[in-house]
Short mmCIF file of C-alpha atoms and ligand atoms in Angstrom, two decimals:
data_model
loop_
_atom_site.label_atom_id
_atom_site.label_comp_id
_atom_site.label_asym_id
_atom_site.label_seq_id
_atom_site.Cartn_x
_atom_site.Cartn_y
_atom_site.Cartn_z
CA MET A 1 -4.27 62.30 82.19
CA ALA A 2 -6.95 60.14 83.07
CA HIS A 3 -8.83 62.60 85.28
CA PRO A 4 -12.56 63.01 84.94
CA PRO A 5 -14.06 66.29 83.72
CA PRO A 6 -13.83 68.84 86.48
CA ARG A 7 -17.63 69.53 87.37
CA PRO A 8 -20.71 67.87 86.03
CA ALA A 9 -22.80 70.21 83.91
CA PRO A 10 -26.04 71.13 86.15
CA GLY A 11 -25.79 74.07 88.23
CA PRO A 12 -22.91 76.74 87.37
CA PRO A 13 -22.12 77.16 83.84
CA ASP A 14 -19.12 75.00 82.42
CA PRO A 15 -16.04 77.04 83.17
CA ARG A 16 -14.46 75.38 80.15
CA ARG A 17 -16.66 77.86 77.74
CA GLY A 18 -14.10 80.47 79.02
CA ILE A 19 -11.32 78.92 77.23
CA PRO A 20 -10.02 81.08 74.40
CA PRO A 21 -9.24 79.96 71.00
CA VAL A 22 -5.53 79.09 70.24
CA ASP A 23 -5.06 82.14 68.04
CA VAL A 24 -6.47 84.46 70.36
CA VAL A 25 -3.98 83.05 73.13
CA LEU A 26 -0.97 83.38 70.79
CA ALA A 27 -1.91 86.92 69.91
CA HIS A 28 -2.44 88.14 73.59
CA PRO A 29 -0.03 91.30 74.16
CA ALA A 30 1.32 89.38 77.28
CA VAL A 31 2.88 86.75 75.01
CA ALA A 32 3.08 88.21 71.60
CA ASP A 33 6.75 89.29 71.73
CA ASP A 34 8.06 85.95 73.28
CA VAL A 35 5.89 84.01 70.36
CA ALA A 36 7.41 86.13 67.73
CA ARG A 37 11.10 85.54 69.19
CA LEU A 38 10.34 81.82 69.52
CA GLY A 39 8.54 81.64 66.27
CA ARG A 40 4.95 80.63 65.63
CA ALA A 41 5.79 76.87 64.65
CA ARG A 42 7.50 76.30 68.04
CA ALA A 43 5.01 78.46 70.15
CA LEU A 44 1.96 76.55 68.93
CA PRO A 45 2.41 73.20 70.60
CA LEU A 46 3.08 74.87 73.61
CA ALA A 47 -0.19 76.95 73.49
CA GLN A 48 -1.88 73.80 72.47
CA GLU A 49 -0.69 71.91 75.51
CA VAL A 50 -1.86 74.79 77.69
CA LEU A 51 -5.49 74.74 76.15
CA ARG A 52 -5.36 71.23 76.63
CA GLN A 53 -4.75 71.35 80.32
CA ALA A 54 -7.30 74.05 80.66
CA ARG A 55 -9.94 71.99 78.90
CA GLY A 56 -8.97 69.13 81.05
CA GLY A 57 -9.73 71.19 84.03
CA HIS A 58 -6.13 71.32 85.29
CA LEU A 59 -5.97 74.95 84.54
CA SER A 60 -8.06 77.85 85.18
CA PRO A 61 -9.13 79.54 81.95
CA THR A 62 -8.12 82.76 83.72
CA GLN A 63 -4.67 81.57 83.99
CA VAL A 64 -4.23 80.22 80.28
CA VAL A 65 -2.20 83.15 79.01
CA ASP A 66 -0.14 83.38 82.36
CA ASP A 67 0.76 79.81 81.98
CA LEU A 68 1.63 80.05 78.38
CA ALA A 69 3.82 83.05 79.26
CA ALA A 70 5.74 81.09 81.69
CA ARG A 71 6.23 78.22 79.16
CA LEU A 72 7.41 80.68 76.49
CA ARG A 73 9.85 82.22 79.21
CA ALA A 74 11.27 78.79 79.97
CA ARG A 75 12.22 78.45 76.27
CA THR A 76 13.22 81.88 75.25
CA VAL A 77 16.12 83.05 77.76
CA PRO A 78 18.89 83.01 75.20
CA GLY A 79 21.75 80.42 75.65
CA CYS A 80 21.32 80.35 79.46
CA THR A 81 20.53 77.43 81.61
CA ARG A 82 17.92 78.33 84.39
CA PRO A 83 18.48 77.55 88.17
CA VAL A 84 16.26 74.81 89.41
CA LEU A 85 15.35 74.26 92.87
CA ASN A 86 15.76 70.45 93.48
CA ALA A 87 12.90 69.37 95.60
CA THR A 88 13.21 65.68 94.49
CA GLY A 89 15.44 64.38 97.46
CA VAL A 90 17.68 62.92 94.89
CA VAL A 91 21.19 64.34 95.67
CA VAL A 92 23.28 63.81 92.84
CA HIS A 93 20.32 64.40 90.06
CA THR A 94 21.78 63.53 86.43
CA ASN A 95 19.08 65.84 84.86
CA LEU A 96 19.89 68.79 87.11
CA GLY A 97 23.67 69.04 86.41
CA ARG A 98 24.72 66.30 88.96
CA ALA A 99 26.63 68.10 92.18
CA PRO A 100 25.53 71.41 92.82
CA LEU A 101 28.73 73.70 93.84
CA GLY A 102 28.83 75.08 97.24
CA GLU A 103 29.99 78.64 98.13
CA ALA A 104 33.42 78.08 98.37
CA ALA A 105 33.50 76.47 94.89
CA THR A 106 31.43 79.17 93.53
CA ALA A 107 33.43 82.12 94.86
CA ALA A 108 36.74 80.23 93.44
CA LEU A 109 34.80 80.03 89.89
CA LEU A 110 34.56 83.87 90.02
CA ASP A 111 38.21 84.50 91.10
CA ALA A 112 39.43 82.27 88.39
CA ALA A 113 37.11 83.67 85.87
CA GLY A 114 39.60 86.51 85.04
CA TYR A 115 43.53 85.89 84.64
CA ALA A 116 44.61 83.36 87.23
CA ASP A 117 47.73 81.32 88.15
CA VAL A 118 46.76 78.22 86.44
CA GLU A 119 50.34 77.43 84.93
CA LEU A 120 52.33 80.10 86.76
CA ASP A 121 54.39 79.88 89.86
CA LEU A 122 53.92 83.02 91.56
CA VAL A 123 57.08 82.54 93.64
CA THR A 124 59.47 82.21 90.92
CA GLY A 125 57.67 83.73 88.04
CA ARG A 126 58.30 80.90 86.10
CA ARG A 127 55.83 78.55 84.15
CA GLY A 128 54.37 75.81 86.73
CA PRO A 129 52.76 72.75 86.32
CA ARG A 130 49.02 73.25 85.35
CA GLY A 131 46.68 72.95 88.31
CA ALA A 132 49.40 72.10 90.74
CA ALA A 133 47.46 73.14 93.61
CA VAL A 134 44.65 70.84 92.86
CA GLN A 135 46.97 67.97 92.45
CA ASP A 136 48.42 68.65 95.98
CA ALA A 137 44.97 68.76 97.50
CA LEU A 138 44.08 65.49 95.82
CA LEU A 139 47.46 63.86 97.15
CA GLN A 140 46.82 65.31 100.47
CA ALA A 141 43.20 63.77 100.66
CA VAL A 142 44.48 60.53 99.14
CA PRO A 143 48.16 59.85 100.71
CA GLU A 144 47.90 56.28 98.88
CA ALA A 145 48.42 57.92 95.74
CA GLY A 146 51.78 58.76 94.23
CA ALA A 147 50.33 61.32 91.56
CA ALA A 148 47.12 62.51 90.48
CA LEU A 149 45.61 63.88 87.20
CA VAL A 150 42.31 65.73 86.38
CA VAL A 151 40.67 65.26 83.20
CA ASN A 152 37.20 66.27 81.79
CA ASN A 153 34.80 63.61 83.43
CA GLY A 154 35.01 60.16 84.71
CA ALA A 155 34.67 58.58 81.19
CA ALA A 156 37.60 60.71 79.91
CA ALA A 157 39.76 59.25 82.80
CA LEU A 158 38.80 55.81 82.02
CA LEU A 159 39.34 56.45 78.16
CA LEU A 160 42.63 58.11 78.99
CA ALA A 161 43.86 54.97 81.28
CA MET A 162 42.82 52.55 78.52
CA THR A 163 44.30 54.14 75.73
CA ALA A 164 47.67 55.04 77.41
CA LEU A 165 48.01 51.38 78.81
CA ALA A 166 46.22 49.15 76.50
CA ALA A 167 45.59 50.30 73.05
CA GLY A 168 45.89 47.69 70.54
CA ARG A 169 45.90 45.08 73.44
CA GLU A 170 43.65 43.19 75.81
CA VAL A 171 41.86 44.35 78.96
CA VAL A 172 40.46 41.68 81.45
CA VAL A 173 37.35 42.68 82.83
CA SER A 174 34.26 40.81 84.57
CA ARG A 175 31.05 40.48 82.66
CA GLY A 176 29.17 41.67 85.63
CA GLU A 177 30.94 45.02 85.53
CA LEU A 178 30.21 45.96 81.84
CA VAL A 179 27.32 48.61 82.45
CA GLU A 180 25.73 51.37 80.73
CA ILE A 181 26.46 54.50 82.39
CA GLY A 182 23.74 56.54 81.10
CA ASP A 183 22.12 58.01 77.83
CA GLY A 184 22.84 55.12 75.96
CA PHE A 185 26.81 55.20 76.70
CA ARG A 186 28.05 51.81 77.45
CA LEU A 187 31.51 51.10 79.36
CA THR A 188 32.43 48.27 76.74
CA GLU A 189 32.08 50.80 73.74
CA LEU A 190 33.97 53.34 75.62
CA VAL A 191 36.88 51.15 76.62
CA GLU A 192 36.97 49.72 72.93
CA SER A 193 36.90 53.16 71.48
CA SER A 194 40.27 53.50 73.06
CA GLY A 195 41.80 50.82 70.76
CA ALA A 196 42.04 48.50 73.60
CA ARG A 197 39.98 44.87 73.33
CA LEU A 198 37.73 43.66 75.96
CA HIS A 199 38.73 40.12 77.44
CA GLU A 200 35.53 39.44 79.13
CA VAL A 201 35.47 36.90 82.05
CA GLY A 202 32.90 35.35 84.34
CA THR A 203 29.35 35.85 84.05
CA THR A 204 26.80 38.51 84.83
CA ASN A 205 26.22 37.53 88.24
CA ARG A 206 29.43 35.65 89.42
CA THR A 207 33.12 36.19 88.54
CA HIS A 208 36.00 34.15 90.38
CA ARG A 209 39.61 34.84 90.93
CA ALA A 210 40.19 31.66 88.56
CA ASP A 211 38.55 33.19 85.81
CA TYR A 212 40.79 36.07 85.92
CA GLU A 213 43.70 33.67 86.44
CA ARG A 214 42.52 31.65 83.12
CA ALA A 215 42.50 34.66 81.10
CA LEU A 216 46.02 35.48 81.77
CA ALA A 217 47.62 32.02 81.55
CA GLY A 218 49.27 31.31 78.12
CA ARG A 219 49.16 35.10 77.44
CA ALA A 220 51.80 36.60 75.22
CA ALA A 221 54.33 37.81 78.09
CA PRO A 222 55.49 41.42 77.97
CA GLY A 223 59.12 40.56 77.54
CA SER A 224 59.39 39.07 81.23
CA ALA A 225 61.64 36.32 80.24
CA GLY A 226 61.71 33.49 82.91
CA ALA A 227 58.42 34.71 84.34
CA SER A 228 56.18 32.07 82.75
CA PRO A 229 57.34 28.53 82.74
CA ALA A 230 55.81 27.92 79.33
CA PRO A 231 56.85 30.14 76.45
CA ALA A 232 53.63 32.39 75.31
CA PRO A 233 51.97 31.02 72.30
CA ALA A 234 52.36 33.78 69.57
CA ASP A 235 48.52 33.79 69.10
CA GLY A 236 48.02 33.99 72.82
CA PRO A 237 46.07 36.75 74.42
CA ASP A 238 48.00 40.14 74.72
CA VAL A 239 46.79 41.29 77.90
CA ALA A 240 47.95 45.00 78.91
CA ALA A 241 45.72 45.55 81.98
CA LEU A 242 43.11 44.24 84.31
CA LEU A 243 39.93 46.47 84.77
CA LYS A 244 37.66 46.38 87.69
CA VAL A 245 34.34 48.74 87.47
CA HIS A 246 32.14 49.45 90.33
CA PRO A 247 28.72 49.33 88.85
CA GLY A 248 27.38 52.64 90.53
CA ASN A 249 23.97 52.86 89.21
CA TYR A 250 22.57 49.15 89.85
CA ARG A 251 22.83 46.49 92.10
CA VAL A 252 23.26 42.76 91.67
CA THR A 253 21.60 41.01 94.37
CA GLY A 254 21.05 37.37 94.93
CA PHE A 255 23.49 34.72 93.90
CA THR A 256 26.54 36.80 93.16
CA SER A 257 30.03 36.98 93.57
CA ASP A 258 32.91 39.38 92.54
CA VAL A 259 36.75 39.41 93.02
CA PRO A 260 37.62 42.20 95.66
CA VAL A 261 40.28 44.43 94.79
CA ALA A 262 42.90 42.96 97.39
CA GLU A 263 42.57 39.54 95.74
CA LEU A 264 42.61 40.91 91.98
CA ALA A 265 45.92 42.85 92.84
CA GLU A 266 47.41 39.66 93.90
CA VAL A 267 46.52 38.16 90.28
CA SER A 268 47.47 41.21 88.43
CA ARG A 269 50.74 41.65 90.45
CA GLY A 270 51.59 38.14 89.72
CA ALA A 271 51.21 38.61 86.04
CA GLY A 272 53.06 41.95 86.07
CA LEU A 273 50.27 43.95 84.88
CA PRO A 274 48.52 47.21 86.28
CA LEU A 275 45.10 46.97 87.87
CA VAL A 276 42.82 49.90 86.92
CA VAL A 277 39.90 50.51 89.35
CA ASP A 278 36.80 52.53 88.08
CA THR A 279 35.16 53.48 91.36
CA GLY A 280 32.91 55.75 89.60
CA SER A 281 31.43 57.89 92.44
CA GLY A 282 34.56 59.66 93.54
CA LEU A 283 34.27 59.01 97.18
CA LEU A 284 37.93 59.61 98.29
CA ALA A 285 37.77 57.93 101.80
CA PRO A 286 35.60 55.41 103.28
CA ASP A 287 32.10 56.52 104.45
CA PRO A 288 30.41 54.51 107.18
CA ALA A 289 27.01 55.79 105.75
CA LEU A 290 27.79 53.99 102.36
CA PRO A 291 29.29 50.77 103.45
CA ASP A 292 29.02 49.38 99.86
CA GLU A 293 30.51 52.42 98.04
CA PRO A 294 34.06 52.09 96.99
CA ASP A 295 36.55 54.51 97.77
CA ALA A 296 39.97 55.62 96.13
CA ARG A 297 41.89 55.40 99.17
CA SER A 298 40.72 51.73 100.05
CA ALA A 299 41.26 50.85 96.53
CA LEU A 300 44.93 51.89 96.54
CA ARG A 301 45.78 50.46 99.69
CA ASP A 302 44.23 47.18 98.48
CA GLY A 303 46.53 47.07 95.67
CA ALA A 304 45.00 48.95 92.78
CA ASP A 305 47.48 50.72 90.56
CA LEU A 306 45.33 53.41 89.32
CA VAL A 307 41.80 54.67 90.49
CA VAL A 308 39.69 56.65 88.19
CA ALA A 309 36.49 58.35 89.06
CA SER A 310 34.25 61.26 88.69
CA ALA A 311 34.33 64.38 90.53
CA ASP A 312 30.87 65.59 90.33
CA LYS A 313 29.15 62.56 91.91
CA LEU A 314 29.72 61.79 95.75
CA LEU A 315 32.89 64.06 95.87
CA GLY A 316 30.38 66.98 95.00
CA GLY A 317 32.61 68.86 92.90
CA PRO A 318 32.52 70.34 89.35
CA GLN A 319 32.40 67.99 86.39
CA ALA A 320 35.65 66.33 86.15
CA GLY A 321 37.54 62.86 86.22
CA LEU A 322 40.11 61.99 88.49
CA VAL A 323 42.99 59.65 87.98
CA LEU A 324 44.80 58.60 91.24
CA GLY A 325 47.81 56.26 91.84
CA ASP A 326 51.23 55.11 90.66
CA ALA A 327 53.35 57.80 89.80
CA ASP A 328 54.92 56.38 86.60
CA LEU A 329 51.57 55.07 85.31
CA VAL A 330 49.85 58.51 86.00
CA GLU A 331 52.82 60.33 84.11
CA ARG A 332 52.22 57.80 81.09
CA LEU A 333 48.67 59.09 81.02
CA ARG A 334 49.67 62.70 81.50
CA ARG A 335 52.22 62.71 78.49
CA HIS A 336 49.89 60.66 76.21
CA PRO A 337 48.71 63.03 73.36
CA VAL A 338 45.01 62.15 74.14
CA ALA A 339 45.42 63.77 77.57
CA ARG A 340 45.47 67.38 75.79
CA ALA A 341 42.29 66.68 74.30
CA LEU A 342 40.50 65.62 77.82
CA ARG A 343 42.21 68.35 79.89
CA VAL A 344 40.11 70.48 82.01
CA ASP A 345 39.77 74.29 82.07
CA LYS A 346 40.68 76.82 84.80
CA LEU A 347 37.32 77.01 86.22
CA THR A 348 37.19 73.34 86.81
CA LEU A 349 40.57 73.47 88.56
CA ALA A 350 39.18 76.28 90.83
CA ALA A 351 36.24 74.73 91.75
CA LEU A 352 37.76 71.11 92.24
CA GLY A 353 40.29 72.99 94.43
CA ALA A 354 37.54 74.63 96.57
CA THR A 355 35.76 71.43 96.83
CA LEU A 356 38.73 69.37 98.16
CA ARG A 357 39.65 72.10 100.60
CA ASP A 358 36.48 71.70 102.81
CA PRO A 359 34.61 68.47 101.86
CA GLY A 360 32.50 68.63 104.85
CA SER A 361 30.75 71.75 103.64
CA VAL A 362 30.09 70.49 100.01
CA PRO A 363 26.28 70.73 99.25
CA VAL A 364 26.24 66.82 98.29
CA THR A 365 27.39 65.71 101.56
CA VAL A 366 25.33 68.34 103.47
CA ALA A 367 22.29 67.11 101.74
CA ARG A 368 23.33 63.28 101.96
CA ARG A 369 23.67 63.68 105.72
CA ALA A 370 20.81 65.96 106.58
CA PRO A 371 19.33 64.54 109.75
CA ALA A 372 15.66 63.60 109.33
CA ALA A 373 14.34 65.70 112.15
CA GLY A 374 15.73 69.10 110.64
CA LEU A 375 14.00 67.76 107.05
CA ARG A 376 10.71 67.31 109.31
CA ALA A 377 10.81 70.65 110.64
CA ARG A 378 11.36 72.28 107.19
CA ALA A 379 8.53 70.37 105.75
CA ASP A 380 6.29 71.07 108.78
CA ALA A 381 6.90 74.65 108.35
CA LEU A 382 6.33 74.75 104.60
CA GLU A 383 3.03 72.76 105.26
CA GLY A 384 2.18 75.34 107.96
CA VAL A 385 2.15 78.27 105.64
CA LEU A 386 0.61 76.66 102.76
CA ALA A 387 -2.26 75.46 104.77
CA ARG A 388 -2.91 79.18 105.91
CA HIS A 389 -3.38 79.93 102.23
CA GLY A 390 -5.91 77.30 101.89
CA LEU A 391 -3.63 74.77 100.19
CA ALA A 392 -4.26 71.02 101.28
CA ALA A 393 -0.62 69.90 101.85
CA THR A 394 0.40 66.81 104.35
CA VAL A 395 3.76 66.04 105.57
CA VAL A 396 4.66 62.46 104.72
CA PRO A 397 7.75 60.36 105.23
CA HIS A 398 9.74 60.26 102.10
CA ASP A 399 13.11 58.62 101.38
CA GLY A 400 15.74 60.72 99.44
CA ARG A 401 18.32 58.99 97.33
CA VAL A 402 21.94 59.52 96.62
CA GLY A 403 21.16 59.32 92.81
CA GLY A 404 23.16 58.73 89.79
CA GLY A 405 26.29 59.30 91.80
CA GLY A 406 25.95 55.91 93.33
CA ALA A 407 24.62 53.77 96.40
CA PRO A 408 21.75 52.39 94.56
CA GLY A 409 19.07 51.21 96.89
CA VAL A 410 20.39 53.06 99.88
CA PRO A 411 17.59 55.10 101.30
CA LEU A 412 18.13 58.40 102.93
CA PRO A 413 15.16 58.80 105.29
CA GLY A 414 13.47 62.35 105.69
CA TRP A 415 10.13 64.00 104.99
CA ALA A 416 8.30 65.67 102.17
CA VAL A 417 5.27 67.82 101.75
CA ALA A 418 2.75 66.14 99.60
CA LEU A 419 0.59 68.22 97.31
CA PRO A 420 -1.88 67.70 94.42
CA GLU A 421 -0.32 66.23 91.24
CA ASP A 422 -1.49 68.91 89.33
CA LEU A 423 1.21 71.29 90.86
CA ALA A 424 4.26 69.64 89.35
CA GLY A 425 4.18 71.13 85.90
CA PRO A 426 3.50 74.69 86.84
CA LEU A 427 6.13 74.59 89.56
CA ARG A 428 8.80 73.43 86.82
CA LEU A 429 7.69 76.60 84.84
CA GLY A 430 7.84 78.93 87.87
CA ASP A 431 10.65 81.37 88.62
CA PRO A 432 12.76 79.87 90.09
CA ALA A 433 11.87 76.37 88.49
CA VAL A 434 10.98 73.78 90.98
CA LEU A 435 11.40 69.99 90.16
CA ALA A 436 9.43 68.09 92.55
CA ARG A 437 8.81 64.28 92.78
CA VAL A 438 5.72 63.05 91.22
CA HIS A 439 4.75 59.78 92.78
CA ASP A 440 1.49 57.76 93.57
CA GLY A 441 -0.50 60.60 91.90
CA ARG A 442 0.88 63.28 94.44
CA CYS A 443 3.21 65.96 93.93
CA LEU A 444 6.02 65.67 96.82
CA LEU A 445 8.48 68.32 97.79
CA ASP A 446 11.69 67.05 99.72
CA PRO A 447 13.71 69.75 101.43
CA ARG A 448 16.82 67.59 101.43
CA CYS A 449 18.50 69.07 98.43
CA VAL A 450 16.88 72.72 98.69
CA PRO A 451 19.53 74.93 100.92
CA PRO A 452 17.63 76.01 104.05
CA ALA A 453 18.08 79.55 102.96
CA GLN A 454 16.13 79.13 99.83
CA ASP A 455 13.05 77.65 101.83
CA GLY A 456 11.34 81.08 101.36
CA LEU A 457 11.81 80.80 97.65
CA LEU A 458 10.56 77.51 97.63
CA LEU A 459 7.43 78.75 99.44
CA ALA A 460 6.86 81.54 97.05
CA ALA A 461 7.30 79.40 94.05
CA VAL A 462 4.60 76.74 95.46
CA LEU A 463 2.22 79.52 96.03
CA ALA A 464 2.66 81.16 92.52
CA ALA A 465 2.22 77.56 91.16
CA ALA A 466 -1.08 77.14 92.89
CA ALA A 467 -2.27 80.39 91.88
CA ARG A 468 -1.49 79.59 88.44
CA VAL A 469 -3.64 76.41 88.65
CA GLY A 470 -6.26 77.86 90.42
CA LEU A 471 -5.55 75.90 93.74
CA GLY A 472 -5.42 77.65 97.13
CA GLY A 473 -6.52 81.13 98.34
CA GLU A 474 -4.79 83.34 95.73
CA GLY A 475 -6.20 81.90 92.75
CA GLY A 476 -9.59 80.37 93.65
CA SER A 477 -10.90 77.04 92.14
CA PRO A 478 -10.97 76.68 88.47
CA ALA A 479 -14.71 76.28 88.89
CA ALA A 480 -14.81 79.80 90.31
CA GLY A 481 -13.16 81.60 87.27
CA GLY A 482 -15.57 81.53 84.23
CA HIS A 483 -14.39 84.56 82.32
CA PRO A 484 -12.24 84.70 79.41
CA ALA A 485 -8.42 85.22 80.32
CA GLY A 486 -7.02 88.82 79.59
C1 PLP B 501 29.71 57.55 86.42
C2 PLP B 501 30.30 56.69 85.93
C3 PLP B 501 31.24 56.74 84.80
C4 PLP B 501 31.40 58.05 83.99
O1 PLP B 501 31.53 59.10 84.58
P1 PLP B 501 31.18 60.47 84.03
O2 PLP B 501 31.88 61.49 85.02
O3 PLP B 501 29.75 60.51 83.82
O4 PLP B 501 31.96 60.66 82.69
C5 PLP B 501 32.18 55.54 84.65
N1 PLP B 501 32.26 54.66 85.35
C6 PLP B 501 31.39 54.49 86.29
C7 PLP B 501 31.66 53.29 87.22
C8 PLP B 501 30.42 55.46 86.72
O5 PLP B 501 29.70 55.05 87.66
#
């Protein structure tokens, strides 16, 4: 907002004189209906913001009404989310609904929208286990798991595991893994809301095997007579499980250490306790491009008894939580009353099943692996057309990110088209809405997460936004349009 006024006074008349008063704008026939629908109290601040933009020289006075119309439209489509072109380069974008579904998953959603065989075995005509096909697909993808369960999201998977295994008892966890997962929600509070008590060990940056062993020493043994040499003191810790969490959204670097799953599994097995691993990202198998990202197969192979994860991060499916691992433990979770409150609907099951059938074609994976050369070609093509329309665009190197889904700090090398920063707002209000990355005073459009088939849509949205702020050929510069809107 620290921009200087657009043009000094001598010469042409000040274009800002063409800016209409707020009441005139709100009464304009092009917006009056939407103003009435939204209510004047909610429309007024939008109009004031548009006029502020115009006074600051960021919007041509001739575009004031159009811009307000777009802002009102963005607020008045009742009960609908609006599609957004993700030009940020952030693949799993928390504010854009995380993973976009691919064609197969989208088609599966439509198929499941009507009646579907969610709890029916079509061969026998009898009732079947809910979501059996998805469980089969999960077990095929993760053969190390004895059973699988799908719940509402990653947090639900962890909550259910803690509720069913450790309510009223203690869970041993490293202090370095007690993260806040977003929007103010903390794993500590989530686990405690299950009724389990956290038994924290180690420090923020370093936790050792001995820390876990010390926590288990002298605990009240769960009825395994003879297993512990000294009888457990009555007031000793009553530990029910060990928990290992992968802090997916940040990275501790420097003087750090944690205990790998394989070693922790020795400790938990020695104590006869289950080891629950929250991998977060939902990666099912190792990915060489993400060497630091944990996956379900490796964790189970290393001795985890249960793995919990999100389905809409790196797995690229619908919002869901996965529980994979020991068949008896999974069954305990499935039979727990809370499971019913966390169960997924048929749409989730359908989209998840389709996602698992063809993991390589999932948009998250495609975007994550998009080769830089292809992104460069698309950025060049966009820049070429924009230049022909008189828009100053440059192609610049730009690293994408995996995003809230994990792999913090891992760059995804690519390219972006850099445009004036003032375009970012109008792009968000366009149809379709476009979310760009605003960085260093520029508006960056990274094609990584835009399906190539929608490049034309992106181009049209940029030209329309440029016209609205008076950039490029179609709209002329703000200084050129001096007459009142309308
Ligand atoms: C994302 C995440 C969660 C929460 O999963 P949701 O699907 O957002 O509920 C829990 N634990 C870890 C480690 C995560 O990364």
